[in-house]
Amino acid sequence: MAQQDDVFKKIVSHAKEYGFVFPSSEIYDGLSAVYDYGQNGVELKNNIKRYWWDAMTLLHENIVGIDSAIFMHPTIWKASGHVDAFNDPLIDNRDSKKRYRADVLIEEQIAKIDDKISKEVAKAAKRFGDAFDEGQFRATNARVLEYQAHRDALHERFSQAMNDNDLEGLRQIIIDEAIVCPISGTKNWTEVRQFNLMFKTEMGSTADGSMTVYLRPETAQGIFVNYLNVQKTGRMRIPFGIAQIGKAFRNEIVARQFIFRMREFEQMEMQFFVRPGEELKWFNQWKEWRLMWHKALGLGDEKYRYHDHEKLAHYANAATDIEFRMPFGFKEVEGIHSRTNFDLSQHEKFSGKKIQYFDPEINESYTPYVIETSIGVDRMFLSVLCSSYEEEQLPGGDTRVVLHLPAPLAPVKCAVLPLVRKDGLPEKAREIVDDLKFDFATHYEEKDAIGKRYRRQDAIGTPYCITVDHQTLEDNTVTLRERDTMEQHRVAIADLHKLIHERVSLSSLLRKLK
Ligand code: GAP
């Protein structure tokens, strides 16, 4: 675990050193859980968004996109349930004056017990070697059984309290488990209170009577309230989807793990409107399609798993998360939810406008049901970054840091490097850049020794380096160096475009999504 923490720290500092992610407002000592994307980060982020957008809108004839405003009528958030129920349970420690999420304190307690069990298993595995039977050990070892029974009872009590919205119950668990504040080390806890996660601001001048508006905590509601506009103007027939990418804001209490949990973040959401009764068929279909989208990136199939929700929100009839193995464990990257007709019905009720679809195939009007796919851009970015980072030991004792980014997502696709800064090589290299730059993000670099320049490109994940040397001037060939294998091949300048395109184009990735 400590080793994983170290790797994560290195990834965070690499992200800063190479212009991917900076802490926001850094020269003013930062702003908690807010980050800025640098020159390479913004390109990687845009490529992720383009991959999602094209997979939705190009590959599905019946999905169109929108871009709705961040500010929306405040009644929307009443209708959606966010004003009343978009809360986290909070608890304060009276001595340190620090505030915590009560549910997170308990989850961490459960994780500690899991850790103890894992340590027992690891110790025994070491002791017994090849003869070790983990299943049997877990089922019979007295200490493990004791930990497991404690864990299960705690988990059951915690789930019950969360489901019943039992704030006193949550506090009692914290007291009974003797959970202490990590800062003061004391158990001097306040009551647990609900805390709404939406940011508020005022619209209009106070003299005219201002109105409280919210920064949207999800992009989905912008889709629901435009359902009628899009369906009518686009002459959409059910089933159809509306996709959107945009910022969302949540006043997260516990914001940690870099860009995993932020206060300002970006979502890519798609609402798929279907006939009532067909929602579970579409839910399963979207579960499959979304996992395929993730796996096509080639980060490793074993890094993904579904987490099906046992307890569902009152309006949902199925929900699952796609989790990714981050350095700090399997974590949710995307949610797929069957939201019934809850949102459209609520907006019908609160707005007084009829939101119905006349289905000509069955000659019936109904409020459509919705399957939602909702993925965080920043979490996706983090999963790509973490699984691409490698400190590679090279033959001869040398090391290099390389980002094995999926080539279509790489911020820079190729770098053109004159071997020396004289003899007409820079001019020849510039000619190549001027040809490639219309189709690929192309860097030109002439400073430092060639090996150093290769390392800099490896560190930002550039799939190809093109080196221009004296032979280039004679026969119009260059060396093409591949990032992952570091192999170099002599190729004709005339073939560069085709060779690079085959590997880095987004269409090559999209074609994997049959
Ligand atoms: N419309 C449904 C919805 O918003 P959610 O599970 O709350 O569902 C969807 O959020 C996705 O948004 C998550 O799977 C995650 O990737 C991303 N997300 C949520 N809160 C986030 C935060 N504070 N920081 C970064 N990403 C977040």
XYZ file of C-alpha atoms and ligand atoms in Angstrom:
541
model
C 0.000 0.000 0.000
C 2.827 2.381 0.985
C 4.483 1.566 -2.339
C 1.249 2.429 -4.182
C 1.067 5.727 -2.265
C 4.607 6.520 -3.414
C 3.731 5.784 -7.028
C 0.653 7.997 -6.775
C 2.730 10.848 -5.329
C 5.159 10.492 -8.214
C 2.292 10.590 -10.731
C 0.932 13.782 -9.143
C 4.316 15.494 -9.294
C 4.928 14.230 -12.841
C 1.559 15.716 -13.856
C 2.742 19.093 -12.576
C 6.311 18.941 -13.843
C 5.216 18.130 -17.398
C 2.340 20.586 -17.731
C -0.626 18.234 -17.276
C -2.261 19.388 -14.015
C -1.474 22.341 -11.742
C -3.051 23.170 -8.372
C -5.447 26.083 -8.921
C -4.344 29.564 -7.781
C -0.979 28.146 -6.813
C 0.815 31.470 -6.337
C -1.843 32.253 -3.701
C -1.198 28.872 -2.005
C -3.896 27.050 -3.941
C -7.620 26.486 -3.587
C -8.612 23.181 -2.087
C -9.848 20.498 -4.518
C -9.683 22.801 -7.531
C -7.144 22.170 -10.304
C -6.052 23.707 -13.598
C -5.035 21.756 -16.678
C -1.749 22.786 -18.299
C -0.552 22.770 -21.886
C -0.368 18.966 -22.160
C -3.256 18.257 -19.795
C -5.745 20.251 -21.821
C -4.820 18.332 -24.986
C -5.175 14.959 -23.253
C -8.476 16.070 -21.735
C -9.789 17.334 -25.082
C -8.828 14.032 -26.725
C -10.710 12.066 -24.048
C -13.755 14.264 -24.580
C -13.511 13.915 -28.365
C -13.301 10.102 -28.035
C -16.457 10.062 -25.903
C -18.332 12.605 -28.027
C -17.576 10.868 -31.318
C -18.379 7.432 -29.861
C -21.790 8.785 -28.826
C -22.773 11.082 -31.679
C -20.973 9.581 -34.710
C -21.468 5.911 -33.962
C -25.134 6.205 -32.952
C -27.492 7.735 -35.497
C -30.029 8.283 -32.753
C -27.818 10.277 -30.339
C -27.395 14.041 -30.650
C -25.505 16.508 -28.473
C -26.372 19.732 -26.679
C -24.561 22.336 -24.601
C -26.859 23.744 -21.921
C -26.073 26.640 -19.573
C -24.568 26.101 -16.125
C -27.145 28.430 -14.536
C -30.663 27.066 -14.659
C -33.987 28.005 -13.126
C -33.736 27.172 -9.396
C -37.002 25.208 -9.458
C -35.203 22.609 -11.599
C -33.159 21.620 -8.539
C -36.288 21.436 -6.402
C -37.903 19.149 -8.996
C -34.828 16.939 -9.350
C -34.604 16.458 -5.575
C -31.199 18.128 -5.223
C -32.406 20.968 -2.952
C -33.873 18.508 -0.450
C -31.687 15.459 -0.751
C -28.283 16.182 -2.315
C -26.594 15.994 1.068
C -23.592 14.509 2.820
C -23.676 13.669 6.555
C -21.158 15.880 8.388
C -19.530 15.624 11.768
C -17.107 18.042 13.501
C -14.395 17.315 16.004
C -14.713 19.899 18.800
C -10.996 19.883 19.627
C -9.419 20.176 16.188
C -12.427 22.093 14.753
C -12.034 19.878 11.678
C -15.051 18.720 9.720
C -15.463 15.196 8.303
C -17.977 13.181 6.354
C -19.422 10.741 8.885
C -19.897 8.078 6.189
C -16.256 8.411 5.083
C -14.962 8.008 8.646
C -16.909 4.746 8.907
C -15.852 3.564 5.449
C -12.229 4.147 6.442
C -12.796 2.099 9.581
C -14.121 -0.756 7.433
C -11.089 -0.410 5.138
C -8.790 -0.685 8.177
C -10.380 -4.020 9.112
C -10.016 -5.198 5.504
C -6.359 -4.249 5.712
C -5.881 -6.287 8.878
C -7.424 -9.320 7.163
C -5.188 -8.867 4.109
C -2.107 -8.641 6.331
C -3.015 -11.920 8.086
C -3.502 -13.607 4.715
C -0.211 -12.231 3.355
C 1.679 -13.357 6.470
C 0.244 -16.865 6.208
C 0.927 -17.050 2.469
C 4.575 -16.245 3.186
C 4.755 -18.808 5.971
C 3.157 -21.703 4.056
C 4.571 -20.967 0.592
C 3.208 -23.074 -2.288
C 1.098 -25.192 0.067
C -1.010 -22.160 1.054
C -4.758 -22.475 0.452
C -6.174 -18.973 0.861
C -9.838 -20.044 0.809
C -9.304 -22.556 3.560
C -7.241 -20.103 5.629
C -9.942 -17.423 5.423
C -12.622 -19.951 6.383
C -10.789 -21.389 9.401
C -8.294 -18.946 10.914
C -9.731 -17.713 14.210
C -8.322 -14.193 14.001
C -9.462 -13.680 10.409
C -12.931 -14.986 11.275
C -13.149 -12.568 14.182
C -12.121 -9.595 12.007
C -14.534 -10.692 9.281
C -17.492 -11.002 11.670
C -16.752 -7.538 13.067
C -16.472 -6.111 9.553
C -19.731 -7.669 8.330
C -21.689 -6.470 11.367
C -20.269 -2.970 11.012
C -21.021 -2.879 7.300
C -24.604 -4.023 7.895
C -25.160 -1.399 10.608
C -23.634 1.317 8.419
C -25.752 0.425 5.348
C -28.878 0.412 7.490
C -28.121 3.852 8.979
C -27.364 5.318 5.534
C -30.519 3.887 4.006
C -32.691 5.099 6.880
C -31.004 8.514 6.837
C -30.352 7.832 10.520
C -27.870 10.557 11.523
C -27.842 9.603 15.215
C -27.178 5.997 14.135
C -24.111 7.120 12.160
C -22.800 9.068 15.157
C -23.320 6.087 17.434
C -21.239 3.890 15.097
C -18.406 6.439 15.265
C -18.589 6.424 19.086
C -18.895 2.615 19.372
C -15.976 2.042 17.008
C -13.893 4.547 19.017
C -12.995 6.430 15.835
C -10.701 9.351 16.631
C -10.035 12.603 14.777
C -6.776 12.157 12.824
C -5.692 15.697 13.827
C -6.580 15.967 17.547
C -6.648 12.250 18.275
C -9.806 12.735 20.383
C -13.341 11.336 20.265
C -14.954 14.682 21.075
C -17.525 14.608 18.240
C -20.519 16.880 17.536
C -23.889 15.653 16.276
C -24.102 14.545 12.630
C -25.803 17.084 10.333
C -26.833 17.027 6.708
C -24.894 19.368 4.438
C -26.163 20.286 0.958
C -23.447 20.001 -1.683
C -24.765 22.617 -4.108
C -22.990 25.957 -4.484
C -25.356 28.927 -4.395
C -25.037 32.393 -5.826
C -27.272 35.389 -6.525
C -28.567 36.366 -9.944
C -29.677 39.954 -10.615
C -29.067 43.044 -8.457
C -30.388 42.985 -4.899
C -32.288 46.273 -5.480
C -34.387 44.544 -8.166
C -34.894 41.541 -5.977
C -32.251 38.949 -6.698
C -32.839 35.247 -7.099
C -30.787 32.419 -5.592
C -29.384 30.226 -8.326
C -27.182 27.135 -8.098
C -24.060 26.061 -9.917
C -25.260 22.789 -11.441
C -24.115 19.689 -9.535
C -24.677 17.504 -12.635
C -25.147 18.206 -16.342
C -28.037 15.742 -16.666
C -30.787 18.176 -15.673
C -29.845 20.423 -18.625
C -30.656 17.456 -20.842
C -33.976 16.641 -19.149
C -35.277 20.188 -19.394
C -34.344 20.289 -23.098
C -35.909 16.923 -23.852
C -38.944 18.430 -25.602
C -36.872 20.989 -27.559
C -34.544 18.342 -28.958
C -37.212 15.714 -29.570
C -39.403 18.153 -31.504
C -36.751 20.151 -33.435
C -34.662 17.057 -34.195
C -37.787 14.977 -35.005
C -36.275 12.298 -32.767
C -38.072 8.986 -32.378
C -37.738 6.799 -29.335
C -35.311 5.225 -28.555
C -32.941 8.185 -28.800
C -30.235 9.851 -26.725
C -28.993 13.328 -25.844
C -25.323 13.758 -24.927
C -23.610 16.620 -23.161
C -20.154 17.475 -21.828
C -19.821 20.240 -19.273
C -18.728 21.524 -15.912
C -20.410 20.474 -12.674
C -19.817 21.809 -9.158
C -20.100 20.134 -5.770
C -19.033 21.522 -2.424
C -17.370 18.231 -1.476
C -16.473 17.985 2.207
C -13.782 15.410 1.815
C -11.903 16.298 -1.332
C -8.833 14.144 -1.721
C -6.794 12.039 -4.067
C -5.844 14.769 -6.488
C -8.355 15.157 -9.333
C -10.421 12.150 -8.213
C -12.799 14.242 -6.105
C -12.937 17.907 -7.027
C -15.214 20.828 -6.283
C -15.281 21.921 -9.933
C -15.140 19.056 -12.409
C -16.428 17.969 -15.781
C -18.984 15.332 -16.699
C -19.848 13.531 -19.942
C -23.464 12.442 -19.624
C -25.897 10.816 -21.992
C -29.597 10.304 -21.342
C -31.169 7.602 -23.492
C -34.964 7.849 -23.726
C -36.796 4.551 -24.128
C -40.253 3.020 -24.095
C -41.474 2.062 -20.569
C -40.878 -1.641 -19.998
C -37.820 -1.705 -22.283
C -35.516 0.076 -19.859
C -33.754 -2.974 -18.420
C -32.935 -4.292 -21.887
C -31.347 -0.912 -22.716
C -29.658 -0.710 -19.326
C -27.844 -3.991 -20.010
C -27.005 -2.877 -23.533
C -25.461 0.376 -22.296
C -23.542 -1.436 -19.558
C -21.913 -3.548 -22.262
C -21.292 -0.672 -24.692
C -19.729 1.559 -22.077
C -17.316 -1.119 -20.824
C -16.335 -1.794 -24.432
C -15.565 1.930 -24.863
C -13.231 1.814 -21.855
C -11.523 -1.430 -22.830
C -10.850 -0.284 -26.411
C -8.223 2.070 -24.970
C -6.058 -0.943 -24.159
C -5.199 0.066 -20.588
C -5.731 -3.565 -19.486
C -9.059 -5.417 -19.254
C -8.248 -6.611 -15.726
C -8.315 -3.010 -14.482
C -12.103 -2.718 -14.851
C -14.986 -4.182 -12.936
C -18.701 -3.542 -12.563
C -20.094 -2.686 -9.178
C -23.841 -3.349 -9.295
C -25.783 -1.345 -6.720
C -27.812 -3.450 -4.312
C -29.561 -0.498 -2.687
C -31.117 1.778 -5.262
C -32.273 5.376 -5.122
C -36.086 5.472 -4.883
C -36.452 6.513 -8.549
C -33.982 3.969 -10.014
C -34.670 0.355 -10.935
C -31.079 -0.609 -11.774
C -27.663 0.977 -11.341
C -24.061 -0.024 -11.773
C -20.659 1.638 -11.604
C -17.727 0.945 -13.867
C -14.772 0.903 -11.509
C -11.136 1.298 -12.476
C -8.106 0.084 -10.540
C -6.405 3.297 -9.434
C -3.192 3.177 -7.339
C -5.487 3.672 -4.310
C -7.838 0.790 -5.167
C -10.839 0.111 -7.438
C -12.822 3.360 -7.745
C -15.925 4.508 -9.617
C -15.213 6.235 -12.903
C -18.644 5.975 -14.522
C -22.209 5.357 -13.399
C -24.925 3.726 -15.509
C -28.405 4.232 -14.128
C -31.906 3.208 -15.088
C -33.756 6.292 -13.769
C -37.305 5.286 -14.789
C -39.405 8.331 -15.768
C -38.626 10.112 -12.483
C -36.889 13.217 -13.828
C -39.228 13.930 -16.749
C -42.285 13.348 -14.537
C -40.932 15.689 -11.878
C -40.288 18.419 -14.456
C -43.782 17.874 -15.848
C -45.185 18.335 -12.347
C -43.092 21.363 -11.334
C -43.244 23.220 -14.684
C -46.850 22.377 -15.490
C -45.754 21.590 -19.101
C -46.771 18.337 -20.684
C -43.710 16.161 -21.359
C -45.092 13.198 -23.238
C -44.097 11.247 -26.296
C -46.603 9.923 -28.792
C -45.259 6.590 -29.976
C -46.631 5.979 -33.483
C -45.545 2.339 -33.440
C -47.825 1.424 -30.546
C -50.246 4.330 -30.867
C -49.731 5.434 -27.279
C -48.521 8.505 -25.366
C -46.206 8.085 -22.402
C -43.473 9.741 -20.343
C -40.257 8.133 -21.603
C -38.003 6.106 -19.318
C -34.334 6.995 -19.145
C -31.018 5.150 -19.091
C -28.215 7.468 -18.051
C -24.494 7.006 -18.632
C -22.463 9.464 -16.568
C -18.678 9.633 -16.551
C -16.317 12.159 -14.972
C -13.771 13.571 -17.435
C -11.258 14.195 -14.661
C -11.550 10.668 -13.249
C -11.146 9.286 -16.740
C -8.065 11.498 -17.147
C -6.688 10.180 -13.854
C -7.262 6.550 -14.825
C -5.467 7.073 -18.157
C -2.584 8.905 -16.492
C -2.128 6.381 -13.671
C -2.156 3.327 -15.904
C 0.186 4.922 -18.453
C 2.903 6.002 -16.030
C 5.985 3.798 -15.868
C 9.462 4.174 -14.429
C 11.222 1.801 -16.753
C 14.572 0.145 -16.031
C 16.609 0.090 -19.209
C 19.441 -2.297 -20.123
C 22.703 -0.798 -18.882
C 21.195 0.453 -15.623
C 19.585 3.577 -17.073
C 15.950 4.472 -16.295
C 13.335 6.482 -18.112
C 9.897 7.777 -17.141
C 7.443 7.081 -19.907
C 3.713 7.654 -20.326
C 2.306 4.780 -22.383
C -0.762 6.836 -23.287
C -3.170 5.335 -25.824
C -1.741 6.968 -28.965
C -5.005 8.674 -30.087
C -5.209 10.404 -26.682
C -1.585 11.605 -26.542
C -1.257 15.414 -26.343
C 1.536 15.420 -28.933
C 1.452 12.811 -31.684
C 4.935 13.257 -33.101
C 8.055 15.312 -32.471
C 10.420 16.260 -35.269
C 14.033 16.512 -34.077
C 17.021 17.627 -36.168
C 20.027 15.635 -34.995
C 22.189 18.782 -34.902
C 21.400 22.480 -35.112
C 23.345 23.094 -38.355
C 24.049 21.797 -41.870
C 20.475 22.512 -43.043
C 18.932 19.852 -40.741
C 16.667 22.324 -38.839
C 15.314 23.644 -42.158
C 14.579 20.120 -43.391
C 12.899 19.277 -40.079
C 10.736 22.405 -40.306
C 9.580 21.304 -43.781
C 8.374 18.005 -42.291
C 6.588 19.805 -39.437
C 4.880 22.110 -41.928
C 3.504 19.078 -43.735
C 2.410 17.033 -40.686
C 0.987 19.813 -38.511
C -2.301 20.018 -40.434
C -3.249 16.514 -39.320
C -1.275 15.794 -36.157
C -0.227 17.745 -33.041
C 3.455 18.029 -33.979
C 6.339 19.352 -31.875
C 9.622 20.712 -33.161
C 12.631 20.490 -30.803
C 16.279 21.238 -31.493
C 17.696 22.021 -28.041
C 19.798 19.479 -26.064
C 21.271 16.122 -27.056
C 18.960 13.796 -28.966
C 18.711 11.314 -26.040
C 17.498 14.042 -23.717
C 14.908 15.142 -26.255
C 13.635 11.544 -26.585
C 13.240 11.366 -22.795
C 11.243 14.605 -22.698
C 8.853 13.257 -25.338
C 8.593 9.889 -23.531
C 7.624 11.760 -20.369
C 4.635 13.393 -22.066
C 3.675 10.242 -23.959
C 4.496 11.257 -27.555
C 4.061 8.082 -29.639
C 6.610 8.995 -32.356
C 9.897 10.883 -32.625
C 11.123 11.657 -36.123
C 14.860 12.314 -36.328
C 16.322 14.245 -39.239
C 20.016 13.481 -39.863
C 22.560 13.981 -42.635
C 21.270 10.979 -44.579
C 17.865 12.697 -44.737
C 19.367 15.382 -46.957
C 20.636 12.724 -49.350
C 17.710 10.300 -49.644
C 14.665 11.916 -47.972
C 14.456 9.289 -45.236
C 14.274 9.816 -41.453
C 14.369 7.581 -38.391
C 11.005 6.936 -36.810
C 11.337 6.066 -33.098
C 8.481 4.319 -31.362
C 7.832 5.412 -27.761
C 7.059 2.072 -26.071
C 9.681 -0.168 -27.711
C 12.189 2.648 -28.417
C 12.807 0.864 -31.736
C 13.936 3.002 -34.635
C 13.254 2.373 -38.301
C 14.449 4.215 -41.359
C 11.402 5.339 -43.327
C 10.733 7.595 -46.297
C 9.398 11.059 -45.469
C 6.663 10.361 -48.011
C 5.400 7.435 -45.853
C 5.329 9.309 -42.532
C 1.786 10.553 -42.769
C 0.310 7.100 -43.400
C 2.426 5.380 -40.718
C 1.545 7.922 -38.030
C -2.118 8.070 -38.986
C -2.564 4.292 -38.629
C -1.602 4.422 -34.958
C -2.716 7.812 -33.664
C -6.004 8.560 -35.381
C -9.156 8.573 -33.311
C -10.959 6.696 -36.070
C -8.682 3.666 -35.480
C -9.942 3.630 -31.888
C -13.578 4.216 -32.821
C -13.459 1.330 -35.292
C -12.856 -1.041 -32.381
C -16.350 -0.201 -31.082
C -18.393 -2.322 -33.431
N -26.148 12.460 -13.261
C -25.667 11.425 -12.454
C -24.505 11.780 -11.632
O -24.070 12.920 -11.576
P -22.729 10.751 -10.022
O -22.418 9.314 -9.718
O -22.975 11.658 -8.892
O -23.968 10.704 -11.008
C -21.213 10.746 -12.144
O -21.542 11.325 -10.915
C -19.713 10.745 -12.366
O -19.199 12.064 -12.181
C -18.940 9.885 -11.370
O -18.897 8.541 -11.783
C -17.574 10.534 -11.392
O -16.814 10.052 -12.479
C -17.891 12.001 -11.644
N -17.832 12.766 -10.373
C -18.795 12.885 -9.426
N -18.395 13.680 -8.425
C -17.133 14.083 -8.734
C -16.173 14.916 -8.102
N -16.438 15.540 -6.950
N -14.971 15.105 -8.704
C -14.699 14.496 -9.879
N -15.563 13.703 -10.533
C -16.771 13.491 -9.977
